[in-house]
PDB file of C-alpha atoms and ligand atoms in Angstrom:
ATOM      1  CA  MET A   1     149.346 105.279  67.692  1.00  0.00           C
ATOM      2  CA  SER A   2     146.014 104.003  68.813  1.00  0.00           C
ATOM      3  CA  ASP A   3     142.775 104.956  66.992  1.00  0.00           C
ATOM      4  CA  ILE A   4     140.603 107.929  68.628  1.00  0.00           C
ATOM      5  CA  VAL A   5     137.054 107.172  69.362  1.00  0.00           C
ATOM      6  CA  MET A   6     134.301 109.724  70.155  1.00  0.00           C
ATOM      7  CA  VAL A   7     131.368 108.321  72.102  1.00  0.00           C
ATOM      8  CA  THR A   8     128.587 110.836  72.030  1.00  0.00           C
ATOM      9  CA  GLY A   9     126.306 110.918  75.158  1.00  0.00           C
ATOM     10  CA  SER A  10     129.050 109.338  77.446  1.00  0.00           C
ATOM     11  CA  THR A  11     127.928 110.851  80.858  1.00  0.00           C
ATOM     12  CA  SER A  12     125.880 108.149  81.844  1.00  0.00           C
ATOM     13  CA  GLY A  13     124.451 104.317  80.745  1.00  0.00           C
ATOM     14  CA  ILE A  14     125.543 102.772  77.620  1.00  0.00           C
ATOM     15  CA  GLY A  15     127.904 105.825  76.369  1.00  0.00           C
ATOM     16  CA  LYS A  16     129.790 105.687  79.550  1.00  0.00           C
ATOM     17  CA  ALA A  17     130.328 101.884  79.698  1.00  0.00           C
ATOM     18  CA  ILE A  18     131.527 102.250  76.036  1.00  0.00           C
ATOM     19  CA  ALA A  19     133.867 104.916  76.861  1.00  0.00           C
ATOM     20  CA  GLU A  20     135.332 103.125  79.964  1.00  0.00           C
ATOM     21  CA  LEU A  21     135.645  99.798  78.176  1.00  0.00           C
ATOM     22  CA  LEU A  22     137.489 101.209  75.121  1.00  0.00           C
ATOM     23  CA  ALA A  23     139.801 103.398  77.354  1.00  0.00           C
ATOM     24  CA  LYS A  24     140.567 100.645  79.549  1.00  0.00           C
ATOM     25  CA  ASN A  25     141.362  98.480  76.299  1.00  0.00           C
ATOM     26  CA  GLY A  26     143.860 100.958  74.921  1.00  0.00           C
ATOM     27  CA  PHE A  27     141.743 103.240  72.465  1.00  0.00           C
ATOM     28  CA  ARG A  28     142.334 107.156  72.996  1.00  0.00           C
ATOM     29  CA  VAL A  29     138.565 108.385  73.785  1.00  0.00           C
ATOM     30  CA  ILE A  30     136.950 111.597  73.817  1.00  0.00           C
ATOM     31  CA  VAL A  31     133.835 111.715  76.048  1.00  0.00           C
ATOM     32  CA  THR A  32     130.777 114.016  75.393  1.00  0.00           C
ATOM     33  CA  GLY A  33     127.672 114.919  76.715  1.00  0.00           C
ATOM     34  CA  ARG A  34     125.884 118.460  77.727  1.00  0.00           C
ATOM     35  CA  ARG A  35     126.704 117.696  81.742  1.00  0.00           C
ATOM     36  CA  LYS A  36     130.355 119.502  82.028  1.00  0.00           C
ATOM     37  CA  GLU A  37     130.724 118.255  85.425  1.00  0.00           C
ATOM     38  CA  ARG A  38     130.023 114.721  84.695  1.00  0.00           C
ATOM     39  CA  ILE A  39     132.541 114.770  81.596  1.00  0.00           C
ATOM     40  CA  GLU A  40     135.135 116.286  84.113  1.00  0.00           C
ATOM     41  CA  GLU A  41     134.856 113.681  86.573  1.00  0.00           C
ATOM     42  CA  LEU A  42     134.569 110.967  84.314  1.00  0.00           C
ATOM     43  CA  VAL A  43     138.050 112.176  82.559  1.00  0.00           C
ATOM     44  CA  ASP A  44     139.650 112.047  85.945  1.00  0.00           C
ATOM     45  CA  GLU A  45     138.232 108.784  87.120  1.00  0.00           C
ATOM     46  CA  LEU A  46     139.098 107.089  84.149  1.00  0.00           C
ATOM     47  CA  LYS A  47     142.836 108.455  83.954  1.00  0.00           C
ATOM     48  CA  LEU A  48     143.115 107.384  87.581  1.00  0.00           C
ATOM     49  CA  LYS A  49     141.756 103.917  86.977  1.00  0.00           C
ATOM     50  CA  HIS A  50     143.229 103.012  83.679  1.00  0.00           C
ATOM     51  CA  ASN A  51     146.150 105.503  82.927  1.00  0.00           C
ATOM     52  CA  CYS A  52     144.230 105.928  79.818  1.00  0.00           C
ATOM     53  CA  SER A  53     144.560 108.720  77.069  1.00  0.00           C
ATOM     54  CA  ILE A  54     141.266 110.530  77.072  1.00  0.00           C
ATOM     55  CA  THR A  55     139.800 113.953  76.879  1.00  0.00           C
ATOM     56  CA  GLY A  56     136.068 115.684  77.284  1.00  0.00           C
ATOM     57  CA  LEU A  57     134.107 117.862  75.280  1.00  0.00           C
ATOM     58  CA  SER A  58     130.811 119.353  76.341  1.00  0.00           C
ATOM     59  CA  PHE A  59     127.878 120.269  74.015  1.00  0.00           C
ATOM     60  CA  ASP A  60     124.398 120.398  73.312  1.00  0.00           C
ATOM     61  CA  ILE A  61     124.266 117.613  69.980  1.00  0.00           C
ATOM     62  CA  THR A  62     120.966 119.520  69.103  1.00  0.00           C
ATOM     63  CA  ASN A  63     122.894 122.688  68.570  1.00  0.00           C
ATOM     64  CA  LYS A  64     124.559 122.512  65.525  1.00  0.00           C
ATOM     65  CA  ASP A  65     126.876 125.614  66.240  1.00  0.00           C
ATOM     66  CA  GLU A  66     128.060 124.057  69.511  1.00  0.00           C
ATOM     67  CA  VAL A  67     128.403 120.722  67.610  1.00  0.00           C
ATOM     68  CA  TYR A  68     130.669 122.433  65.142  1.00  0.00           C
ATOM     69  CA  ASP A  69     132.703 124.867  67.470  1.00  0.00           C
ATOM     70  CA  ALA A  70     133.191 121.819  69.698  1.00  0.00           C
ATOM     71  CA  ILE A  71     134.912 119.487  67.057  1.00  0.00           C
ATOM     72  CA  ASP A  72     136.647 122.451  65.999  1.00  0.00           C
ATOM     73  CA  SER A  73     138.122 123.068  69.197  1.00  0.00           C
ATOM     74  CA  LEU A  74     139.781 119.447  69.723  1.00  0.00           C
ATOM     75  CA  PRO A  75     143.536 120.163  69.928  1.00  0.00           C
ATOM     76  CA  GLU A  76     145.664 119.082  67.022  1.00  0.00           C
ATOM     77  CA  GLU A  77     146.293 115.780  68.512  1.00  0.00           C
ATOM     78  CA  TRP A  78     142.706 115.015  68.806  1.00  0.00           C
ATOM     79  CA  ARG A  79     141.703 116.017  65.673  1.00  0.00           C
ATOM     80  CA  ASN A  80     141.703 112.676  63.689  1.00  0.00           C
ATOM     81  CA  ILE A  81     138.667 110.855  64.830  1.00  0.00           C
ATOM     82  CA  ASP A  82     139.062 107.332  63.692  1.00  0.00           C
ATOM     83  CA  ILE A  83     135.419 105.834  65.347  1.00  0.00           C
ATOM     84  CA  LEU A  84     132.288 107.566  65.956  1.00  0.00           C
ATOM     85  CA  ILE A  85     130.003 106.086  68.262  1.00  0.00           C
ATOM     86  CA  ASN A  86     126.878 107.934  67.726  1.00  0.00           C
ATOM     87  CA  ASN A  87     124.930 107.244  71.069  1.00  0.00           C
ATOM     88  CA  ALA A  88     123.486 110.355  72.497  1.00  0.00           C
ATOM     89  CA  GLY A  89     119.659 109.776  72.651  1.00  0.00           C
ATOM     90  CA  LEU A  90     116.631 109.749  74.275  1.00  0.00           C
ATOM     91  CA  ALA A  91     113.226 109.540  75.064  1.00  0.00           C
ATOM     92  CA  SER A  92     110.677 112.051  76.131  1.00  0.00           C
ATOM     93  CA  GLY A  93     107.132 111.010  77.176  1.00  0.00           C
ATOM     94  CA  LEU A  94     105.210 107.926  76.404  1.00  0.00           C
ATOM     95  CA  ASP A  95     101.754 109.039  74.876  1.00  0.00           C
ATOM     96  CA  PRO A  96      99.141 108.269  72.724  1.00  0.00           C
ATOM     97  CA  ILE A  97      99.850 110.044  69.264  1.00  0.00           C
ATOM     98  CA  TYR A  98      96.900 112.388  70.219  1.00  0.00           C
ATOM     99  CA  GLU A  99      98.008 113.369  73.576  1.00  0.00           C
ATOM    100  CA  GLY A 100     101.912 113.435  72.569  1.00  0.00           C
ATOM    101  CA  ASP A 101     103.603 116.839  74.079  1.00  0.00           C
ATOM    102  CA  LEU A 102     105.187 118.707  71.044  1.00  0.00           C
ATOM    103  CA  ASN A 103     108.081 119.616  73.543  1.00  0.00           C
ATOM    104  CA  ASP A 104     109.046 115.879  73.702  1.00  0.00           C
ATOM    105  CA  TRP A 105     108.586 115.192  69.935  1.00  0.00           C
ATOM    106  CA  GLU A 106     110.655 118.030  69.330  1.00  0.00           C
ATOM    107  CA  ILE A 107     113.670 117.261  71.625  1.00  0.00           C
ATOM    108  CA  MET A 108     113.443 113.599  70.351  1.00  0.00           C
ATOM    109  CA  ILE A 109     113.610 114.306  66.708  1.00  0.00           C
ATOM    110  CA  ASP A 110     116.443 117.019  67.467  1.00  0.00           C
ATOM    111  CA  THR A 111     118.621 114.911  69.113  1.00  0.00           C
ATOM    112  CA  ASN A 112     118.030 111.436  68.079  1.00  0.00           C
ATOM    113  CA  ILE A 113     117.953 112.469  64.098  1.00  0.00           C
ATOM    114  CA  LYS A 114     119.318 115.900  63.712  1.00  0.00           C
ATOM    115  CA  GLY A 115     122.012 115.813  66.456  1.00  0.00           C
ATOM    116  CA  LEU A 116     123.266 112.564  64.716  1.00  0.00           C
ATOM    117  CA  LEU A 117     123.160 114.098  61.452  1.00  0.00           C
ATOM    118  CA  TYR A 118     125.128 117.469  62.665  1.00  0.00           C
ATOM    119  CA  ILE A 119     127.727 115.237  64.241  1.00  0.00           C
ATOM    120  CA  SER A 120     128.312 112.776  61.582  1.00  0.00           C
ATOM    121  CA  ARG A 121     128.425 115.487  58.784  1.00  0.00           C
ATOM    122  CA  LYS A 122     131.118 117.090  60.604  1.00  0.00           C
ATOM    123  CA  VAL A 123     133.140 113.900  61.672  1.00  0.00           C
ATOM    124  CA  THR A 124     133.019 111.922  58.427  1.00  0.00           C
ATOM    125  CA  LYS A 125     134.935 114.986  56.668  1.00  0.00           C
ATOM    126  CA  GLY A 126     137.988 114.412  58.040  1.00  0.00           C
ATOM    127  CA  MET A 127     137.415 110.363  57.770  1.00  0.00           C
ATOM    128  CA  ILE A 128     136.793 110.957  54.186  1.00  0.00           C
ATOM    129  CA  GLU A 129     140.063 112.981  53.442  1.00  0.00           C
ATOM    130  CA  ARG A 130     142.009 110.079  55.399  1.00  0.00           C
ATOM    131  CA  GLN A 131     139.966 107.433  53.839  1.00  0.00           C
ATOM    132  CA  LYS A 132     139.767 105.698  57.250  1.00  0.00           C
ATOM    133  CA  GLY A 133     137.066 105.694  59.710  1.00  0.00           C
ATOM    134  CA  GLN A 134     134.019 103.565  61.255  1.00  0.00           C
ATOM    135  CA  ILE A 135     130.903 104.866  62.681  1.00  0.00           C
ATOM    136  CA  ILE A 136     128.670 102.883  64.787  1.00  0.00           C
ATOM    137  CA  ASN A 137     125.160 104.416  65.466  1.00  0.00           C
ATOM    138  CA  ILE A 138     123.269 103.030  68.411  1.00  0.00           C
ATOM    139  CA  GLY A 139     119.693 102.199  67.206  1.00  0.00           C
ATOM    140  CA  SER A 140     117.122  99.942  69.059  1.00  0.00           C
ATOM    141  CA  ILE A 141     114.219  97.406  69.105  1.00  0.00           C
ATOM    142  CA  ALA A 142     112.150 100.603  69.204  1.00  0.00           C
ATOM    143  CA  GLY A 143     113.625 101.226  65.350  1.00  0.00           C
ATOM    144  CA  ARG A 144     112.473  97.714  64.013  1.00  0.00           C
ATOM    145  CA  GLU A 145     108.935  97.579  65.122  1.00  0.00           C
ATOM    146  CA  VAL A 146     106.567 100.123  67.078  1.00  0.00           C
ATOM    147  CA  TYR A 147     104.897 100.019  70.188  1.00  0.00           C
ATOM    148  CA  PRO A 148     101.846 101.542  71.883  1.00  0.00           C
ATOM    149  CA  SER A 149     102.674 105.046  72.433  1.00  0.00           C
ATOM    150  CA  GLY A 150     106.062 104.974  71.414  1.00  0.00           C
ATOM    151  CA  ASN A 151     105.340 106.726  68.185  1.00  0.00           C
ATOM    152  CA  VAL A 152     107.871 109.448  67.878  1.00  0.00           C
ATOM    153  CA  TYR A 153     110.367 107.711  69.475  1.00  0.00           C
ATOM    154  CA  ASN A 154     110.001 104.521  67.590  1.00  0.00           C
ATOM    155  CA  ALA A 155     110.088 107.096  64.405  1.00  0.00           C
ATOM    156  CA  THR A 156     113.498 108.643  65.510  1.00  0.00           C
ATOM    157  CA  LYS A 157     114.978 104.926  65.990  1.00  0.00           C
ATOM    158  CA  HIS A 158     113.461 103.919  62.581  1.00  0.00           C
ATOM    159  CA  ALA A 159     115.558 106.932  61.403  1.00  0.00           C
ATOM    160  CA  VAL A 160     118.681 105.972  62.705  1.00  0.00           C
ATOM    161  CA  ASP A 161     118.076 102.409  61.155  1.00  0.00           C
ATOM    162  CA  ALA A 162     117.721 104.318  57.712  1.00  0.00           C
ATOM    163  CA  ILE A 163     120.484 106.632  58.307  1.00  0.00           C
ATOM    164  CA  THR A 164     122.919 103.631  58.981  1.00  0.00           C
ATOM    165  CA  LYS A 165     121.957 101.893  55.660  1.00  0.00           C
ATOM    166  CA  ALA A 166     122.147 105.119  53.636  1.00  0.00           C
ATOM    167  CA  MET A 167     125.721 106.341  55.398  1.00  0.00           C
ATOM    168  CA  ARG A 168     126.766 102.957  54.425  1.00  0.00           C
ATOM    169  CA  ILE A 169     126.141 103.316  50.946  1.00  0.00           C
ATOM    170  CA  ASP A 170     127.506 106.827  50.735  1.00  0.00           C
ATOM    171  CA  LEU A 171     130.899 106.107  52.535  1.00  0.00           C
ATOM    172  CA  LEU A 172     131.629 102.962  50.676  1.00  0.00           C
ATOM    173  CA  LYS A 173     133.898 104.137  48.336  1.00  0.00           C
ATOM    174  CA  TYR A 174     135.908 105.729  51.116  1.00  0.00           C
ATOM    175  CA  LYS A 175     136.334 102.563  53.019  1.00  0.00           C
ATOM    176  CA  ILE A 176     134.334 103.792  56.064  1.00  0.00           C
ATOM    177  CA  ARG A 177     132.708 101.117  57.810  1.00  0.00           C
ATOM    178  CA  VAL A 178     129.164 101.840  59.036  1.00  0.00           C
ATOM    179  CA  SER A 179     127.393  99.772  61.693  1.00  0.00           C
ATOM    180  CA  GLN A 180     124.435  99.932  63.866  1.00  0.00           C
ATOM    181  CA  VAL A 181     123.855  98.161  67.304  1.00  0.00           C
ATOM    182  CA  ALA A 182     120.271  97.832  68.397  1.00  0.00           C
ATOM    183  CA  PRO A 183     119.677  96.903  71.914  1.00  0.00           C
ATOM    184  CA  GLY A 184     116.371  95.967  73.681  1.00  0.00           C
ATOM    185  CA  LEU A 185     115.667  97.021  77.204  1.00  0.00           C
ATOM    186  CA  VAL A 186     118.851  98.176  79.005  1.00  0.00           C
ATOM    187  CA  LYS A 187     118.860  99.495  82.645  1.00  0.00           C
ATOM    188  CA  THR A 188     120.402 102.935  82.371  1.00  0.00           C
ATOM    189  CA  GLU A 189     119.149 106.660  82.994  1.00  0.00           C
ATOM    190  CA  PHE A 190     116.958 106.148  79.856  1.00  0.00           C
ATOM    191  CA  SER A 191     113.405 105.866  81.606  1.00  0.00           C
ATOM    192  CA  GLU A 192     114.017 108.377  84.098  1.00  0.00           C
ATOM    193  CA  VAL A 193     114.667 110.551  81.207  1.00  0.00           C
ATOM    194  CA  ARG A 194     111.618 109.283  79.369  1.00  0.00           C
ATOM    195  CA  PHE A 195     109.322 109.662  82.556  1.00  0.00           C
ATOM    196  CA  HIS A 196     110.758 113.196  83.159  1.00  0.00           C
ATOM    197  CA  GLY A 197     112.417 112.457  86.576  1.00  0.00           C
ATOM    198  CA  ASP A 198     109.778 110.049  87.796  1.00  0.00           C
ATOM    199  CA  THR A 199     112.395 107.719  89.140  1.00  0.00           C
ATOM    200  CA  GLU A 200     109.521 105.556  90.824  1.00  0.00           C
ATOM    201  CA  ARG A 201     108.180 104.886  87.366  1.00  0.00           C
ATOM    202  CA  ALA A 202     111.190 104.359  85.900  1.00  0.00           C
ATOM    203  CA  GLU A 203     112.163 101.542  88.323  1.00  0.00           C
ATOM    204  CA  GLN A 204     109.412  99.785  87.325  1.00  0.00           C
ATOM    205  CA  VAL A 205     110.442  99.305  83.462  1.00  0.00           C
ATOM    206  CA  TYR A 206     113.097  96.908  84.839  1.00  0.00           C
ATOM    207  CA  GLN A 207     111.397  95.139  87.429  1.00  0.00           C
ATOM    208  CA  GLY A 208     110.340  91.346  87.426  1.00  0.00           C
ATOM    209  CA  TYR A 209     113.211  90.310  84.595  1.00  0.00           C
ATOM    210  CA  GLU A 210     116.754  90.752  84.256  1.00  0.00           C
ATOM    211  CA  PRO A 211     117.284  93.664  81.986  1.00  0.00           C
ATOM    212  CA  LEU A 212     120.634  94.272  79.588  1.00  0.00           C
ATOM    213  CA  GLN A 213     123.495  96.030  81.725  1.00  0.00           C
ATOM    214  CA  ALA A 214     125.259  99.224  79.644  1.00  0.00           C
ATOM    215  CA  ILE A 215     128.275  96.710  79.659  1.00  0.00           C
ATOM    216  CA  ASP A 216     126.549  94.225  77.370  1.00  0.00           C
ATOM    217  CA  ILE A 217     126.396  96.790  74.868  1.00  0.00           C
ATOM    218  CA  ALA A 218     129.849  98.289  75.400  1.00  0.00           C
ATOM    219  CA  GLU A 219     131.312  94.646  74.759  1.00  0.00           C
ATOM    220  CA  ALA A 220     129.286  94.448  71.275  1.00  0.00           C
ATOM    221  CA  VAL A 221     130.691  97.623  70.361  1.00  0.00           C
ATOM    222  CA  HIS A 222     134.113  96.697  71.239  1.00  0.00           C
ATOM    223  CA  PHE A 223     133.555  93.619  69.220  1.00  0.00           C
ATOM    224  CA  VAL A 224     132.548  95.365  66.009  1.00  0.00           C
ATOM    225  CA  ILE A 225     135.304  97.855  66.273  1.00  0.00           C
ATOM    226  CA  THR A 226     138.197  95.218  66.818  1.00  0.00           C
ATOM    227  CA  ARG A 227     137.455  93.047  63.555  1.00  0.00           C
ATOM    228  CA  PRO A 228     139.802  93.400  61.052  1.00  0.00           C
ATOM    229  CA  GLU A 229     139.233  96.221  58.294  1.00  0.00           C
ATOM    230  CA  HIS A 230     137.917  93.737  56.016  1.00  0.00           C
ATOM    231  CA  VAL A 231     135.141  93.121  58.049  1.00  0.00           C
ATOM    232  CA  ASN A 232     132.088  94.992  58.995  1.00  0.00           C
ATOM    233  CA  ILE A 233     129.180  93.985  61.135  1.00  0.00           C
ATOM    234  CA  ASN A 234     126.356  95.617  59.585  1.00  0.00           C
ATOM    235  CA  ASP A 235     123.909  95.289  62.147  1.00  0.00           C
ATOM    236  CA  MET A 236     123.507  93.727  66.103  1.00  0.00           C
ATOM    237  CA  LEU A 237     120.129  93.593  67.484  1.00  0.00           C
ATOM    238  CA  ILE A 238     120.848  92.625  71.044  1.00  0.00           C
ATOM    239  CA  MET A 239     117.919  91.507  73.983  1.00  0.00           C
ATOM    240  CA  PRO A 240     117.582  90.465  77.062  1.00  0.00           C
ATOM    241  CA  THR A 241     116.924  86.886  77.337  1.00  0.00           C
ATOM    242  CA  ALA A 242     113.719  87.761  78.887  1.00  0.00           C
ATOM    243  CA  GLN A 243     112.558  89.838  76.237  1.00  0.00           C
ATOM    244  CA  ALA A 244     111.463  88.296  73.080  1.00  0.00           C
ATOM    245  CA  ASN A 245     110.180  91.231  71.150  1.00  0.00           C
ATOM    246  CA  SER A 246     108.622  95.050  72.341  1.00  0.00           C
ATOM    247  CA  TYR A 247     105.795  93.308  73.628  1.00  0.00           C
ATOM    248  CA  ASN A 248     106.588  90.124  74.852  1.00  0.00           C
ATOM    249  CA  ILE A 249     108.715  90.348  78.100  1.00  0.00           C
ATOM    250  CA  ASP A 250     108.896  87.564  80.543  1.00  0.00           C
ATOM    251  CA  LYS A 251     107.953  89.438  83.777  1.00  0.00           C
ATOM    252  CA  LYS A 252     107.519  87.791  86.892  1.00  0.00           C
ATOM    253  CA  ILE A 253     105.150  90.598  88.138  1.00  0.00           C
ATOM    254  CA  GLU A 254     102.023  91.998  86.831  1.00  0.00           C
ATOM    255  CA  GLU A 255     102.695  94.248  83.962  1.00  0.00           C
ATOM    256  CA  LEU A 256     103.087  97.705  85.166  1.00  0.00           C
ATOM    257  CA  TRP A 257     103.729  99.458  81.609  1.00  0.00           C
TER     258      TRP A 257
HETATM  259  P1  NDP B   1     121.403 107.471  79.220  1.00  0.00           P
HETATM  260  O1  NDP B   1     120.211 108.670  79.688  1.00  0.00           O
HETATM  261  O2  NDP B   1     121.660 106.847  80.421  1.00  0.00           O
HETATM  262  O3  NDP B   1     122.234 108.029  78.447  1.00  0.00           O
HETATM  263  C1  NDP B   1     121.988 109.053  77.256  1.00  0.00           C
HETATM  264  C2  NDP B   1     123.160 109.911  76.947  1.00  0.00           C
HETATM  265  O4  NDP B   1     122.864 110.756  76.067  1.00  0.00           O
HETATM  266  C3  NDP B   1     123.776 110.845  78.200  1.00  0.00           C
HETATM  267  O5  NDP B   1     125.196 110.823  78.313  1.00  0.00           O
HETATM  268  C4  NDP B   1     123.226 112.582  77.749  1.00  0.00           C
HETATM  269  O6  NDP B   1     124.327 113.161  78.251  1.00  0.00           O
HETATM  270  C5  NDP B   1     123.237 112.240  76.291  1.00  0.00           C
HETATM  271  N1  NDP B   1     122.408 112.992  75.664  1.00  0.00           N
HETATM  272  C6  NDP B   1     120.856 113.101  75.545  1.00  0.00           C
HETATM  273  N2  NDP B   1     120.834 114.388  74.842  1.00  0.00           N
HETATM  274  C7  NDP B   1     121.692 115.101  74.624  1.00  0.00           C
HETATM  275  C8  NDP B   1     122.282 116.084  73.777  1.00  0.00           C
HETATM  276  N3  NDP B   1     121.136 117.039  73.641  1.00  0.00           N
HETATM  277  N4  NDP B   1     123.392 116.499  73.593  1.00  0.00           N
HETATM  278  C9  NDP B   1     124.349 115.632  73.814  1.00  0.00           C
HETATM  279  N5  NDP B   1     124.429 114.651  74.649  1.00  0.00           N
HETATM  280  C10 NDP B   1     122.916 114.552  75.100  1.00  0.00           C
HETATM  281  O7  NDP B   1     120.650 106.730  78.302  1.00  0.00           O
HETATM  282  P2  NDP B   1     121.099 105.146  77.547  1.00  0.00           P
HETATM  283  O8  NDP B   1     122.437 104.813  77.890  1.00  0.00           O
HETATM  284  O9  NDP B   1     120.078 104.197  77.701  1.00  0.00           O
HETATM  285  O10 NDP B   1     120.934 105.571  76.134  1.00  0.00           O
HETATM  286  C11 NDP B   1     121.848 105.751  74.941  1.00  0.00           C
HETATM  287  C12 NDP B   1     121.471 105.494  73.782  1.00  0.00           C
HETATM  288  O11 NDP B   1     120.871 104.252  73.889  1.00  0.00           O
HETATM  289  C13 NDP B   1     119.963 106.369  73.296  1.00  0.00           C
HETATM  290  O12 NDP B   1     120.401 106.650  71.752  1.00  0.00           O
HETATM  291  C14 NDP B   1     118.982 105.317  73.464  1.00  0.00           C
HETATM  292  O13 NDP B   1     117.826 105.914  72.323  1.00  0.00           O
HETATM  293  C15 NDP B   1     119.746 104.173  72.938  1.00  0.00           C
HETATM  294  N6  NDP B   1     118.997 102.776  73.565  1.00  0.00           N
HETATM  295  C16 NDP B   1     118.671 102.783  75.057  1.00  0.00           C
HETATM  296  C17 NDP B   1     117.898 101.573  75.199  1.00  0.00           C
HETATM  297  C18 NDP B   1     117.557 101.298  76.873  1.00  0.00           C
HETATM  298  O14 NDP B   1     116.722 100.450  77.165  1.00  0.00           O
HETATM  299  N7  NDP B   1     118.415 102.217  77.901  1.00  0.00           N
HETATM  300  C19 NDP B   1     117.649 100.521  74.389  1.00  0.00           C
HETATM  301  C20 NDP B   1     117.856 100.640  73.253  1.00  0.00           C
HETATM  302  C21 NDP B   1     118.466 101.844  72.556  1.00  0.00           C
HETATM  303  P3  NDP B   1     123.787 114.755  78.801  1.00  0.00           P
HETATM  304  O15 NDP B   1     122.409 114.429  79.473  1.00  0.00           O
HETATM  305  O16 NDP B   1     124.878 114.927  79.947  1.00  0.00           O
HETATM  306  O17 NDP B   1     123.576 115.484  77.506  1.00  0.00           O
HETATM  307  C1  8X3 B   2     115.062 101.512  74.202  1.00  0.00           C
HETATM  308  C2  8X3 B   2     114.262 100.509  74.284  1.00  0.00           C
HETATM  309  O1  8X3 B   2     111.828  99.329  74.254  1.00  0.00           O
HETATM  310  O2  8X3 B   2     112.227 101.359  75.606  1.00  0.00           O
HETATM  311  O3  8X3 B   2     115.191 102.134  72.727  1.00  0.00           O
HETATM  312  O4  8X3 B   2     112.377 101.563  73.663  1.00  0.00           O
HETATM  313  S1  8X3 B   2     112.631 100.884  74.398  1.00  0.00           S
END
């Protein structure tokens, strides 16, 4: 039987690309996110395109009861999750620390740190019982260095880096592999969400150079989960060729953010 993979945040961007690539390659995929209609559409679309085994769960990862109830609601044949891809996440706002909106801060901490912890706590239980499993946390270049006005988002992605390392230690004796895949700039709905729906400002983030596409990260995740069982890729930092770090981007237009 093929491995069951749960991809959090698969209604758009990186998560959606991971779900499609894995479904196409024969994995059994559970797609998740808050937007129920998008999940239903994606399940139908991927079944039609790839004749794959796929199901969907809609829940808000910041609500621990919803997370636990959703996992408990999985039919028997979907319960044994072999691979968890902790991808759901967001930036909300880009303001200096003295002007930051407290709601933005809370949503980032609740989603990127607490949400990742809730689902990992729930899913690792079964992995430990079966002594089999793999967890991939989607980190970020923002978790390796800080940049102006990135403050709380940077902190949450540094937390993902720390949690990844901590998980690897705690799960070592259960043979559960833990990896981090950390991208630089990827063109998704990320900036639209960060700028609260300001599509023009979001578009500017990706102008003047070639950003990564979601499929670039999906291919890396596919590589990580297809290594032999004795091999673990601890960490991958993947950048657009035009981006050296958070500050140095070879933009062919005037710097806009
Ligand atoms: P998108 O906005 O395109 O996708 C984010 C996904 O997360 C959506 O499917 C969204 O689903 C889900 N999500 C957000 N909040 C919640 C929630 N409360 N409960 C459940 N699901 C939620 O952005 P990306 O694809 O770019 O982001 C994916 C991950 O990659 C994030 O962790 C991000 O930090 C990280 N990343 C992104 C980079 C980039 O440049 N784009 C670079 C480095 C890392 P829904 O809204 O339906 O709930
Ligand atoms: C997303 C990449 O540089 O916008 O994590 O923070 S960045």
